[in-house]
Amino acid sequence: MYDTQVTLVGCVATQIDYKETVNGPAARFRFAVTPRYFDRRKDAWTDGATSFYTVWARRALAVNLAGSVSVGEPLVVHGRLRVREDPPDGEGNRWFSAEIDATAVGHDLNRGTAAFRRVVRTDTPLMATQKSAVV
């Protein structure tokens, strides 16, 4: 209810790691976001520091993501931001990581074209039939 919703524009930094779990399909990948700004002293566009996020997708989004996205492709990712603190290592260093629980992912059409194909769900009628047969 009080989650922090974010929308990020960047590029896929790693291959999609897709797994079937007991809770359904899950996928994750690293996402690189590099801001650009106009440097008046150089009179040119300059890249800022790159931030990396781990993006998590579940269920149908995970399946569609694994079949549609490759390393280096520009994406728009929308979801819930979570910042995790890992326990200190042996030297006392604390590490933080930012993760996005994605609710929507799409190609950035400012940087290319895409062709949308609707997924036909064949398991829905079967499941509805099974449920009515059990009752």
mmCIF file of N, CA and C in Angstrom:
data_model
loop_
_atom_site.group_PDB
_atom_site.id
_atom_site.type_symbol
_atom_site.label_atom_id
_atom_site.label_comp_id
_atom_site.label_asym_id
_atom_site.label_seq_id
_atom_site.Cartn_x
_atom_site.Cartn_y
_atom_site.Cartn_z
ATOM 1 N N MET A 1 0.809 -1.181 0.000
ATOM 2 C CA MET A 1 0.000 0.000 0.000
ATOM 3 C C MET A 1 0.856 1.250 0.000
ATOM 4 N N TYR A 2 1.939 1.247 0.792
ATOM 5 C CA TYR A 2 2.817 2.401 0.849
ATOM 6 C C TYR A 2 4.140 2.118 0.159
ATOM 7 N N ASP A 3 4.119 1.279 -0.861
ATOM 8 C CA ASP A 3 5.328 0.950 -1.601
ATOM 9 C C ASP A 3 5.783 2.142 -2.423
ATOM 10 N N THR A 4 7.082 2.206 -2.666
ATOM 11 C CA THR A 4 7.651 3.232 -3.526
ATOM 12 C C THR A 4 7.639 2.716 -4.954
ATOM 13 N N GLN A 5 6.826 3.309 -5.811
ATOM 14 C CA GLN A 5 6.738 2.925 -7.218
ATOM 15 C C GLN A 5 7.733 3.756 -8.021
ATOM 16 N N VAL A 6 8.501 3.090 -8.880
ATOM 17 C CA VAL A 6 9.479 3.784 -9.711
ATOM 18 C C VAL A 6 9.336 3.348 -11.158
ATOM 19 N N THR A 7 9.760 4.206 -12.056
ATOM 20 C CA THR A 7 9.861 3.875 -13.473
ATOM 21 C C THR A 7 11.273 4.206 -13.904
ATOM 22 N N LEU A 8 11.989 3.220 -14.422
ATOM 23 C CA LEU A 8 13.377 3.377 -14.821
ATOM 24 C C LEU A 8 13.522 3.166 -16.321
ATOM 25 N N VAL A 9 14.416 3.920 -16.932
ATOM 26 C CA VAL A 9 14.739 3.765 -18.345
ATOM 27 C C VAL A 9 16.222 3.429 -18.424
ATOM 28 N N GLY A 10 16.547 2.296 -19.046
ATOM 29 C CA GLY A 10 17.946 1.879 -19.126
ATOM 30 C C GLY A 10 18.104 0.703 -20.055
ATOM 31 N N CYS A 11 19.151 -0.087 -19.813
ATOM 32 C CA CYS A 11 19.470 -1.234 -20.684
ATOM 33 C C CYS A 11 19.668 -2.499 -19.867
ATOM 34 N N VAL A 12 19.357 -3.621 -20.478
ATOM 35 C CA VAL A 12 19.550 -4.931 -19.861
ATOM 36 C C VAL A 12 21.055 -5.193 -19.779
ATOM 37 N N ALA A 13 21.555 -5.467 -18.562
ATOM 38 C CA ALA A 13 22.993 -5.652 -18.361
ATOM 39 C C ALA A 13 23.411 -7.123 -18.304
ATOM 40 N N THR A 14 22.491 -8.022 -17.972
ATOM 41 C CA THR A 14 22.824 -9.448 -17.891
ATOM 42 C C THR A 14 21.728 -10.269 -18.570
ATOM 43 N N GLN A 15 22.045 -11.525 -18.845
ATOM 44 C CA GLN A 15 21.026 -12.411 -19.405
ATOM 45 C C GLN A 15 19.905 -12.617 -18.393
ATOM 46 N N ILE A 16 18.722 -12.907 -18.906
ATOM 47 C CA ILE A 16 17.575 -13.178 -18.046
ATOM 48 C C ILE A 16 17.787 -14.535 -17.376
ATOM 49 N N ASP A 17 17.690 -14.557 -16.057
ATOM 50 C CA ASP A 17 17.793 -15.790 -15.285
ATOM 51 C C ASP A 17 16.368 -16.241 -14.979
ATOM 52 N N TYR A 18 15.877 -17.222 -15.741
ATOM 53 C CA TYR A 18 14.492 -17.688 -15.634
ATOM 54 C C TYR A 18 14.461 -19.014 -14.885
ATOM 55 N N LYS A 19 13.527 -19.126 -13.937
ATOM 56 C CA LYS A 19 13.381 -20.364 -13.172
ATOM 57 C C LYS A 19 11.918 -20.656 -12.912
ATOM 58 N N GLU A 20 11.588 -21.945 -12.902
ATOM 59 C CA GLU A 20 10.272 -22.405 -12.452
ATOM 60 C C GLU A 20 10.403 -22.695 -10.969
ATOM 61 N N THR A 21 9.603 -22.034 -10.139
ATOM 62 C CA THR A 21 9.649 -22.243 -8.699
ATOM 63 C C THR A 21 8.324 -22.837 -8.228
ATOM 64 N N VAL A 22 8.248 -23.196 -6.954
ATOM 65 C CA VAL A 22 7.005 -23.741 -6.411
ATOM 66 C C VAL A 22 5.904 -22.677 -6.413
ATOM 67 N N ASN A 23 6.274 -21.403 -6.419
ATOM 68 C CA ASN A 23 5.296 -20.315 -6.458
ATOM 69 C C ASN A 23 4.998 -19.843 -7.878
ATOM 70 N N GLY A 24 5.538 -20.533 -8.877
ATOM 71 C CA GLY A 24 5.335 -20.152 -10.266
ATOM 72 C C GLY A 24 6.614 -19.627 -10.887
ATOM 73 N N PRO A 25 6.555 -19.225 -12.150
ATOM 74 C CA PRO A 25 7.747 -18.751 -12.847
ATOM 75 C C PRO A 25 8.306 -17.471 -12.224
ATOM 76 N N ALA A 26 9.641 -17.354 -12.262
ATOM 77 C CA ALA A 26 10.315 -16.149 -11.784
ATOM 78 C C ALA A 26 11.495 -15.865 -12.699
ATOM 79 N N ALA A 27 11.772 -14.593 -12.906
ATOM 80 C CA ALA A 27 12.911 -14.196 -13.726
ATOM 81 C C ALA A 27 13.572 -12.988 -13.081
ATOM 82 N N ARG A 28 14.887 -12.890 -13.275
ATOM 83 C CA ARG A 28 15.600 -11.722 -12.786
ATOM 84 C C ARG A 28 16.706 -11.357 -13.757
ATOM 85 N N PHE A 29 17.081 -10.089 -13.729
ATOM 86 C CA PHE A 29 18.207 -9.614 -14.527
ATOM 87 C C PHE A 29 18.722 -8.326 -13.917
ATOM 88 N N ARG A 30 19.944 -7.951 -14.300
ATOM 89 C CA ARG A 30 20.522 -6.686 -13.855
ATOM 90 C C ARG A 30 20.209 -5.636 -14.908
ATOM 91 N N PHE A 31 19.906 -4.442 -14.428
ATOM 92 C CA PHE A 31 19.446 -3.355 -15.264
ATOM 93 C C PHE A 31 20.337 -2.146 -15.024
ATOM 94 N N ALA A 32 20.903 -1.597 -16.085
ATOM 95 C CA ALA A 32 21.809 -0.452 -15.987
ATOM 96 C C ALA A 32 21.085 0.830 -16.388
ATOM 97 N N VAL A 33 21.159 1.832 -15.527
ATOM 98 C CA VAL A 33 20.532 3.130 -15.787
ATOM 99 C C VAL A 33 21.622 4.193 -15.757
ATOM 100 N N THR A 34 21.844 4.849 -16.899
ATOM 101 C CA THR A 34 22.872 5.881 -17.012
ATOM 102 C C THR A 34 22.229 7.202 -17.391
ATOM 103 N N PRO A 35 22.214 8.173 -16.472
ATOM 104 C CA PRO A 35 21.634 9.474 -16.817
ATOM 105 C C PRO A 35 22.543 10.238 -17.784
ATOM 106 N N ARG A 36 21.930 11.041 -18.632
ATOM 107 C CA ARG A 36 22.692 11.898 -19.548
ATOM 108 C C ARG A 36 22.336 13.340 -19.248
ATOM 109 N N TYR A 37 23.319 14.192 -19.341
ATOM 110 C CA TYR A 37 23.075 15.616 -19.114
ATOM 111 C C TYR A 37 23.933 16.422 -20.082
ATOM 112 N N PHE A 38 23.524 17.656 -20.312
ATOM 113 C CA PHE A 38 24.259 18.527 -21.225
ATOM 114 C C PHE A 38 25.285 19.313 -20.418
ATOM 115 N N ASP A 39 26.561 19.101 -20.725
ATOM 116 C CA ASP A 39 27.663 19.788 -20.059
ATOM 117 C C ASP A 39 27.942 21.085 -20.811
ATOM 118 N N ARG A 40 27.596 22.197 -20.200
ATOM 119 C CA ARG A 40 27.751 23.495 -20.873
ATOM 120 C C ARG A 40 29.214 23.851 -21.111
ATOM 121 N N ARG A 41 30.105 23.404 -20.204
ATOM 122 C CA ARG A 41 31.529 23.710 -20.391
ATOM 123 C C ARG A 41 32.098 23.008 -21.618
ATOM 124 N N LYS A 42 31.687 21.764 -21.834
ATOM 125 C CA LYS A 42 32.169 20.999 -22.994
ATOM 126 C C LYS A 42 31.295 21.197 -24.216
ATOM 127 N N ASP A 43 30.103 21.783 -24.008
ATOM 128 C CA ASP A 43 29.124 21.971 -25.070
ATOM 129 C C ASP A 43 28.773 20.634 -25.743
ATOM 130 N N ALA A 44 28.555 19.626 -24.871
ATOM 131 C CA ALA A 44 28.244 18.284 -25.379
ATOM 132 C C ALA A 44 27.465 17.508 -24.326
ATOM 133 N N TRP A 45 26.760 16.463 -24.789
ATOM 134 C CA TRP A 45 26.053 15.571 -23.881
ATOM 135 C C TRP A 45 27.064 14.653 -23.218
ATOM 136 N N THR A 46 26.861 14.397 -21.921
ATOM 137 C CA THR A 46 27.787 13.590 -21.136
ATOM 138 C C THR A 46 27.007 12.551 -20.337
ATOM 139 N N ASP A 47 27.590 11.358 -20.183
ATOM 140 C CA ASP A 47 26.981 10.320 -19.357
ATOM 141 C C ASP A 47 27.331 10.552 -17.896
ATOM 142 N N GLY A 48 26.333 10.350 -17.032
ATOM 143 C CA GLY A 48 26.558 10.398 -15.587
ATOM 144 C C GLY A 48 26.975 9.016 -15.098
ATOM 145 N N ALA A 49 27.005 8.854 -13.785
ATOM 146 C CA ALA A 49 27.376 7.571 -13.187
ATOM 147 C C ALA A 49 26.250 6.555 -13.390
ATOM 148 N N THR A 50 26.611 5.337 -13.768
ATOM 149 C CA THR A 50 25.630 4.277 -14.006
ATOM 150 C C THR A 50 25.199 3.640 -12.685
ATOM 151 N N SER A 51 23.899 3.471 -12.512
ATOM 152 C CA SER A 51 23.346 2.750 -11.365
ATOM 153 C C SER A 51 22.835 1.401 -11.856
ATOM 154 N N PHE A 52 23.026 0.361 -11.053
ATOM 155 C CA PHE A 52 22.571 -0.977 -11.412
ATOM 156 C C PHE A 52 21.494 -1.431 -10.441
ATOM 157 N N TYR A 53 20.466 -2.062 -10.980
ATOM 158 C CA TYR A 53 19.343 -2.583 -10.206
ATOM 159 C C TYR A 53 19.141 -4.042 -10.577
ATOM 160 N N THR A 54 18.685 -4.844 -9.608
ATOM 161 C CA THR A 54 18.235 -6.198 -9.906
ATOM 162 C C THR A 54 16.730 -6.123 -10.097
ATOM 163 N N VAL A 55 16.260 -6.555 -11.253
ATOM 164 C CA VAL A 55 14.834 -6.530 -11.566
ATOM 165 C C VAL A 55 14.288 -7.946 -11.428
ATOM 166 N N TRP A 56 13.204 -8.084 -10.673
ATOM 167 C CA TRP A 56 12.519 -9.362 -10.484
ATOM 168 C C TRP A 56 11.163 -9.312 -11.172
ATOM 169 N N ALA A 57 10.816 -10.388 -11.853
ATOM 170 C CA ALA A 57 9.495 -10.522 -12.482
ATOM 171 C C ALA A 57 8.923 -11.870 -12.080
ATOM 172 N N ARG A 58 7.628 -11.936 -11.940
ATOM 173 C CA ARG A 58 6.961 -13.171 -11.525
ATOM 174 C C ARG A 58 5.850 -13.530 -12.507
ATOM 175 N N ARG A 59 5.437 -14.783 -12.460
ATOM 176 C CA ARG A 59 4.313 -15.326 -13.222
ATOM 177 C C ARG A 59 4.411 -15.013 -14.714
ATOM 178 N N ALA A 60 3.338 -14.526 -15.331
ATOM 179 C CA ALA A 60 3.295 -14.312 -16.786
ATOM 180 C C ALA A 60 4.339 -13.304 -17.238
ATOM 181 N N LEU A 61 4.600 -12.277 -16.419
ATOM 182 C CA LEU A 61 5.622 -11.296 -16.784
ATOM 183 C C LEU A 61 6.989 -11.958 -16.906
ATOM 184 N N ALA A 62 7.299 -12.894 -16.029
ATOM 185 C CA ALA A 62 8.576 -13.610 -16.085
ATOM 186 C C ALA A 62 8.695 -14.434 -17.365
ATOM 187 N N VAL A 63 7.629 -15.143 -17.719
ATOM 188 C CA VAL A 63 7.633 -15.974 -18.928
ATOM 189 C C VAL A 63 7.814 -15.099 -20.169
ATOM 190 N N ASN A 64 7.032 -14.023 -20.261
ATOM 191 C CA ASN A 64 7.102 -13.150 -21.432
ATOM 192 C C ASN A 64 8.435 -12.417 -21.507
ATOM 193 N N LEU A 65 8.980 -12.038 -20.369
ATOM 194 C CA LEU A 65 10.273 -11.363 -20.317
ATOM 195 C C LEU A 65 11.372 -12.276 -20.842
ATOM 196 N N ALA A 66 11.382 -13.521 -20.393
ATOM 197 C CA ALA A 66 12.411 -14.471 -20.815
ATOM 198 C C ALA A 66 12.370 -14.721 -22.319
ATOM 199 N N GLY A 67 11.187 -14.652 -22.918
ATOM 200 C CA GLY A 67 11.059 -14.900 -24.350
ATOM 201 C C GLY A 67 11.187 -13.656 -25.212
ATOM 202 N N SER A 68 11.375 -12.485 -24.605
ATOM 203 C CA SER A 68 11.336 -11.248 -25.376
ATOM 204 C C SER A 68 12.541 -10.333 -25.238
ATOM 205 N N VAL A 69 13.368 -10.537 -24.235
ATOM 206 C CA VAL A 69 14.402 -9.555 -23.905
ATOM 207 C C VAL A 69 15.790 -10.187 -23.954
ATOM 208 N N SER A 70 16.756 -9.420 -24.485
ATOM 209 C CA SER A 70 18.148 -9.859 -24.565
ATOM 210 C C SER A 70 19.071 -8.797 -23.975
ATOM 211 N N VAL A 71 20.301 -9.184 -23.691
ATOM 212 C CA VAL A 71 21.299 -8.264 -23.146
ATOM 213 C C VAL A 71 21.503 -7.085 -24.097
ATOM 214 N N GLY A 72 21.576 -5.895 -23.532
ATOM 215 C CA GLY A 72 21.845 -4.690 -24.302
ATOM 216 C C GLY A 72 20.616 -3.961 -24.798
ATOM 217 N N GLU A 73 19.442 -4.583 -24.701
ATOM 218 C CA GLU A 73 18.235 -3.938 -25.207
ATOM 219 C C GLU A 73 17.763 -2.840 -24.261
ATOM 220 N N PRO A 74 17.278 -1.729 -24.835
ATOM 221 C CA PRO A 74 16.764 -0.643 -24.002
ATOM 222 C C PRO A 74 15.341 -0.955 -23.523
ATOM 223 N N LEU A 75 15.097 -0.769 -22.221
ATOM 224 C CA LEU A 75 13.802 -1.085 -21.629
ATOM 225 C C LEU A 75 13.301 0.058 -20.760
ATOM 226 N N VAL A 76 12.005 0.008 -20.504
ATOM 227 C CA VAL A 76 11.366 0.821 -19.484
ATOM 228 C C VAL A 76 10.814 -0.171 -18.463
ATOM 229 N N VAL A 77 11.202 -0.014 -17.202
ATOM 230 C CA VAL A 77 10.797 -0.930 -16.136
ATOM 231 C C VAL A 77 10.006 -0.143 -15.091
ATOM 232 N N HIS A 78 8.841 -0.664 -14.719
ATOM 233 C CA HIS A 78 8.020 -0.030 -13.683
ATOM 234 C C HIS A 78 7.754 -1.057 -12.594
ATOM 235 N N GLY A 79 7.872 -0.634 -11.339
ATOM 236 C CA GLY A 79 7.602 -1.555 -10.250
ATOM 237 C C GLY A 79 7.902 -0.963 -8.896
ATOM 238 N N ARG A 80 7.933 -1.852 -7.889
ATOM 239 C CA ARG A 80 8.181 -1.454 -6.508
ATOM 240 C C ARG A 80 9.671 -1.483 -6.203
ATOM 241 N N LEU A 81 10.167 -0.397 -5.643
ATOM 242 C CA LEU A 81 11.574 -0.290 -5.257
ATOM 243 C C LEU A 81 11.772 -0.866 -3.869
ATOM 244 N N ARG A 82 12.802 -1.718 -3.734
ATOM 245 C CA ARG A 82 13.212 -2.235 -2.428
ATOM 246 C C ARG A 82 14.713 -2.023 -2.301
ATOM 247 N N VAL A 83 15.156 -1.477 -1.180
ATOM 248 C CA VAL A 83 16.582 -1.326 -0.916
ATOM 249 C C VAL A 83 16.931 -2.299 0.197
ATOM 250 N N ARG A 84 17.903 -3.162 -0.091
ATOM 251 C CA ARG A 84 18.316 -4.196 0.852
ATOM 252 C C ARG A 84 19.681 -3.873 1.413
ATOM 253 N N GLU A 85 19.864 -4.166 2.692
ATOM 254 C CA GLU A 85 21.178 -4.035 3.317
ATOM 255 C C GLU A 85 21.691 -5.431 3.625
ATOM 256 N N ASP A 86 22.849 -5.765 3.078
ATOM 257 C CA ASP A 86 23.457 -7.059 3.362
ATOM 258 C C ASP A 86 24.243 -6.961 4.663
ATOM 259 N N PRO A 87 24.409 -8.066 5.369
ATOM 260 C CA PRO A 87 25.177 -8.022 6.617
ATOM 261 C C PRO A 87 26.618 -7.588 6.338
ATOM 262 N N PRO A 88 27.261 -6.948 7.310
ATOM 263 C CA PRO A 88 28.655 -6.518 7.103
ATOM 264 C C PRO A 88 29.549 -7.704 6.790
ATOM 265 N N ASP A 89 30.525 -7.475 5.908
ATOM 266 C CA ASP A 89 31.477 -8.542 5.586
ATOM 267 C C ASP A 89 32.541 -8.614 6.683
ATOM 268 N N GLY A 90 33.556 -9.430 6.495
ATOM 269 C CA GLY A 90 34.602 -9.626 7.493
ATOM 270 C C GLY A 90 35.359 -8.352 7.840
ATOM 271 N N GLU A 91 35.373 -7.388 6.929
ATOM 272 C CA GLU A 91 36.101 -6.142 7.169
ATOM 273 C C GLU A 91 35.184 -5.041 7.688
ATOM 274 N N GLY A 92 33.926 -5.360 7.956
ATOM 275 C CA GLY A 92 32.990 -4.379 8.497
ATOM 276 C C GLY A 92 32.316 -3.515 7.450
ATOM 277 N N ASN A 93 32.523 -3.806 6.168
ATOM 278 C CA ASN A 93 31.882 -3.033 5.095
ATOM 279 C C ASN A 93 30.409 -3.402 4.993
ATOM 280 N N ARG A 94 29.552 -2.401 4.876
ATOM 281 C CA ARG A 94 28.121 -2.635 4.675
ATOM 282 C C ARG A 94 27.803 -2.439 3.209
ATOM 283 N N TRP A 95 26.952 -3.319 2.662
ATOM 284 C CA TRP A 95 26.576 -3.252 1.251
ATOM 285 C C TRP A 95 25.078 -3.054 1.130
ATOM 286 N N PHE A 96 24.698 -2.204 0.205
ATOM 287 C CA PHE A 96 23.298 -1.964 -0.088
ATOM 288 C C PHE A 96 23.032 -2.344 -1.530
ATOM 289 N N SER A 97 21.843 -2.854 -1.800
ATOM 290 C CA SER A 97 21.466 -3.163 -3.176
ATOM 291 C C SER A 97 20.030 -2.711 -3.404
ATOM 292 N N ALA A 98 19.773 -2.278 -4.621
ATOM 293 C CA ALA A 98 18.433 -1.823 -4.987
ATOM 294 C C ALA A 98 17.801 -2.865 -5.893
ATOM 295 N N GLU A 99 16.581 -3.246 -5.579
ATOM 296 C CA GLU A 99 15.848 -4.230 -6.369
ATOM 297 C C GLU A 99 14.506 -3.643 -6.775
ATOM 298 N N ILE A 100 14.033 -4.064 -7.940
ATOM 299 C CA ILE A 100 12.738 -3.649 -8.446
ATOM 300 C C ILE A 100 11.878 -4.897 -8.613
ATOM 301 N N ASP A 101 10.717 -4.931 -7.947
ATOM 302 C CA ASP A 101 9.716 -5.971 -8.200
ATOM 303 C C ASP A 101 8.857 -5.444 -9.340
ATOM 304 N N ALA A 102 9.147 -5.897 -10.550
ATOM 305 C CA ALA A 102 8.527 -5.328 -11.744
ATOM 306 C C ALA A 102 7.047 -5.672 -11.842
ATOM 307 N N THR A 103 6.261 -4.667 -12.223
ATOM 308 C CA THR A 103 4.855 -4.883 -12.545
ATOM 309 C C THR A 103 4.621 -4.695 -14.036
ATOM 310 N N ALA A 104 5.552 -4.002 -14.713
ATOM 311 C CA ALA A 104 5.461 -3.810 -16.171
ATOM 312 C C ALA A 104 6.867 -3.591 -16.725
ATOM 313 N N VAL A 105 7.128 -4.209 -17.884
ATOM 314 C CA VAL A 105 8.410 -4.056 -18.572
ATOM 315 C C VAL A 105 8.118 -3.941 -20.061
ATOM 316 N N GLY A 106 8.775 -3.020 -20.729
ATOM 317 C CA GLY A 106 8.591 -2.882 -22.170
ATOM 318 C C GLY A 106 9.825 -2.303 -22.826
ATOM 319 N N HIS A 107 9.932 -2.487 -24.129
ATOM 320 C CA HIS A 107 11.043 -1.901 -24.875
ATOM 321 C C HIS A 107 10.882 -0.387 -24.957
ATOM 322 N N ASP A 108 12.003 0.317 -24.921
ATOM 323 C CA ASP A 108 12.021 1.777 -25.030
ATOM 324 C C ASP A 108 11.920 2.135 -26.511
ATOM 325 N N LEU A 109 10.757 2.585 -26.941
ATOM 326 C CA LEU A 109 10.521 2.855 -28.358
ATOM 327 C C LEU A 109 11.147 4.166 -28.826
ATOM 328 N N ASN A 110 11.789 4.917 -27.922
ATOM 329 C CA ASN A 110 12.598 6.056 -28.352
ATOM 330 C C ASN A 110 13.871 5.591 -29.042
ATOM 331 N N ARG A 111 14.256 4.356 -28.798
ATOM 332 C CA ARG A 111 15.538 3.858 -29.289
ATOM 333 C C ARG A 111 15.417 2.723 -30.287
ATOM 334 N N GLY A 112 14.190 2.381 -30.708
ATOM 335 C CA GLY A 112 14.025 1.311 -31.682
ATOM 336 C C GLY A 112 12.556 0.961 -31.837
ATOM 337 N N THR A 113 12.292 -0.088 -32.595
ATOM 338 C CA THR A 113 10.922 -0.527 -32.816
ATOM 339 C C THR A 113 10.720 -1.904 -32.191
ATOM 340 N N ALA A 114 9.473 -2.247 -31.983
ATOM 341 C CA ALA A 114 9.125 -3.556 -31.434
ATOM 342 C C ALA A 114 7.829 -4.018 -32.065
ATOM 343 N N ALA A 115 7.632 -5.318 -32.123
ATOM 344 C CA ALA A 115 6.388 -5.883 -32.638
ATOM 345 C C ALA A 115 5.730 -6.665 -31.507
ATOM 346 N N PHE A 116 4.539 -6.268 -31.120
ATOM 347 C CA PHE A 116 3.820 -6.906 -30.018
ATOM 348 C C PHE A 116 3.070 -8.131 -30.518
ATOM 349 N N ARG A 117 3.187 -9.225 -29.768
ATOM 350 C CA ARG A 117 2.422 -10.434 -30.068
ATOM 351 C C ARG A 117 1.696 -10.842 -28.799
ATOM 352 N N ARG A 118 0.374 -10.882 -28.877
ATOM 353 C CA ARG A 118 -0.430 -11.269 -27.718
ATOM 354 C C ARG A 118 -0.232 -12.757 -27.444
ATOM 355 N N VAL A 119 -0.114 -13.109 -26.183
ATOM 356 C CA VAL A 119 0.056 -14.495 -25.781
ATOM 357 C C VAL A 119 -1.316 -15.128 -25.654
ATOM 358 N N VAL A 120 -1.496 -16.277 -26.299
ATOM 359 C CA VAL A 120 -2.760 -17.009 -26.207
ATOM 360 C C VAL A 120 -2.613 -18.012 -25.073
ATOM 361 N N ARG A 121 -3.419 -17.869 -24.065
ATOM 362 C CA ARG A 121 -3.367 -18.754 -22.895
ATOM 363 C C ARG A 121 -4.239 -19.982 -23.161
ATOM 364 N N THR A 122 -3.612 -21.128 -23.291
ATOM 365 C CA THR A 122 -4.364 -22.356 -23.552
ATOM 366 C C THR A 122 -4.740 -23.066 -22.268
ATOM 367 N N ASP A 123 -4.072 -22.740 -21.137
ATOM 368 C CA ASP A 123 -4.342 -23.474 -19.907
ATOM 369 C C ASP A 123 -5.560 -22.939 -19.156
ATOM 370 N N THR A 124 -6.036 -21.743 -19.442
ATOM 371 C CA THR A 124 -7.157 -21.163 -18.698
ATOM 372 C C THR A 124 -8.452 -21.957 -18.874
ATOM 373 N N PRO A 125 -8.894 -22.268 -20.107
ATOM 374 C CA PRO A 125 -10.137 -23.046 -20.235
ATOM 375 C C PRO A 125 -10.025 -24.429 -19.604
ATOM 376 N N LEU A 126 -8.853 -25.054 -19.706
ATOM 377 C CA LEU A 126 -8.660 -26.376 -19.129
ATOM 378 C C LEU A 126 -8.808 -26.312 -17.611
ATOM 379 N N MET A 127 -8.204 -25.319 -17.000
ATOM 380 C CA MET A 127 -8.293 -25.185 -15.546
ATOM 381 C C MET A 127 -9.732 -24.910 -15.118
ATOM 382 N N ALA A 128 -10.446 -24.073 -15.873
ATOM 383 C CA ALA A 128 -11.844 -23.800 -15.549
ATOM 384 C C ALA A 128 -12.676 -25.070 -15.674
ATOM 385 N N THR A 129 -12.372 -25.897 -16.688
ATOM 386 C CA THR A 129 -13.078 -27.154 -16.871
ATOM 387 C C THR A 129 -12.791 -28.105 -15.726
ATOM 388 N N GLN A 130 -11.514 -28.165 -15.317
ATOM 389 C CA GLN A 130 -11.142 -29.042 -14.200
ATOM 390 C C GLN A 130 -11.834 -28.628 -12.918
ATOM 391 N N LYS A 131 -11.900 -27.324 -12.653
ATOM 392 C CA LYS A 131 -12.546 -26.847 -11.429
ATOM 393 C C LYS A 131 -14.019 -27.179 -11.428
ATOM 394 N N SER A 132 -14.704 -27.016 -12.573
ATOM 395 C CA SER A 132 -16.131 -27.306 -12.603
ATOM 396 C C SER A 132 -16.371 -28.817 -12.484
ATOM 397 N N ALA A 133 -15.437 -29.631 -12.969
ATOM 398 C CA ALA A 133 -15.598 -31.082 -12.883
ATOM 399 C C ALA A 133 -15.403 -31.560 -11.454
ATOM 400 N N VAL A 134 -14.550 -30.839 -10.691
ATOM 401 C CA VAL A 134 -14.273 -31.240 -9.316
ATOM 402 C C VAL A 134 -15.452 -30.905 -8.425
ATOM 403 N N VAL A 135 -16.144 -29.818 -8.695
ATOM 404 C CA VAL A 135 -17.249 -29.353 -7.857
ATOM 405 C C VAL A 135 -18.401 -30.255 -7.962
#
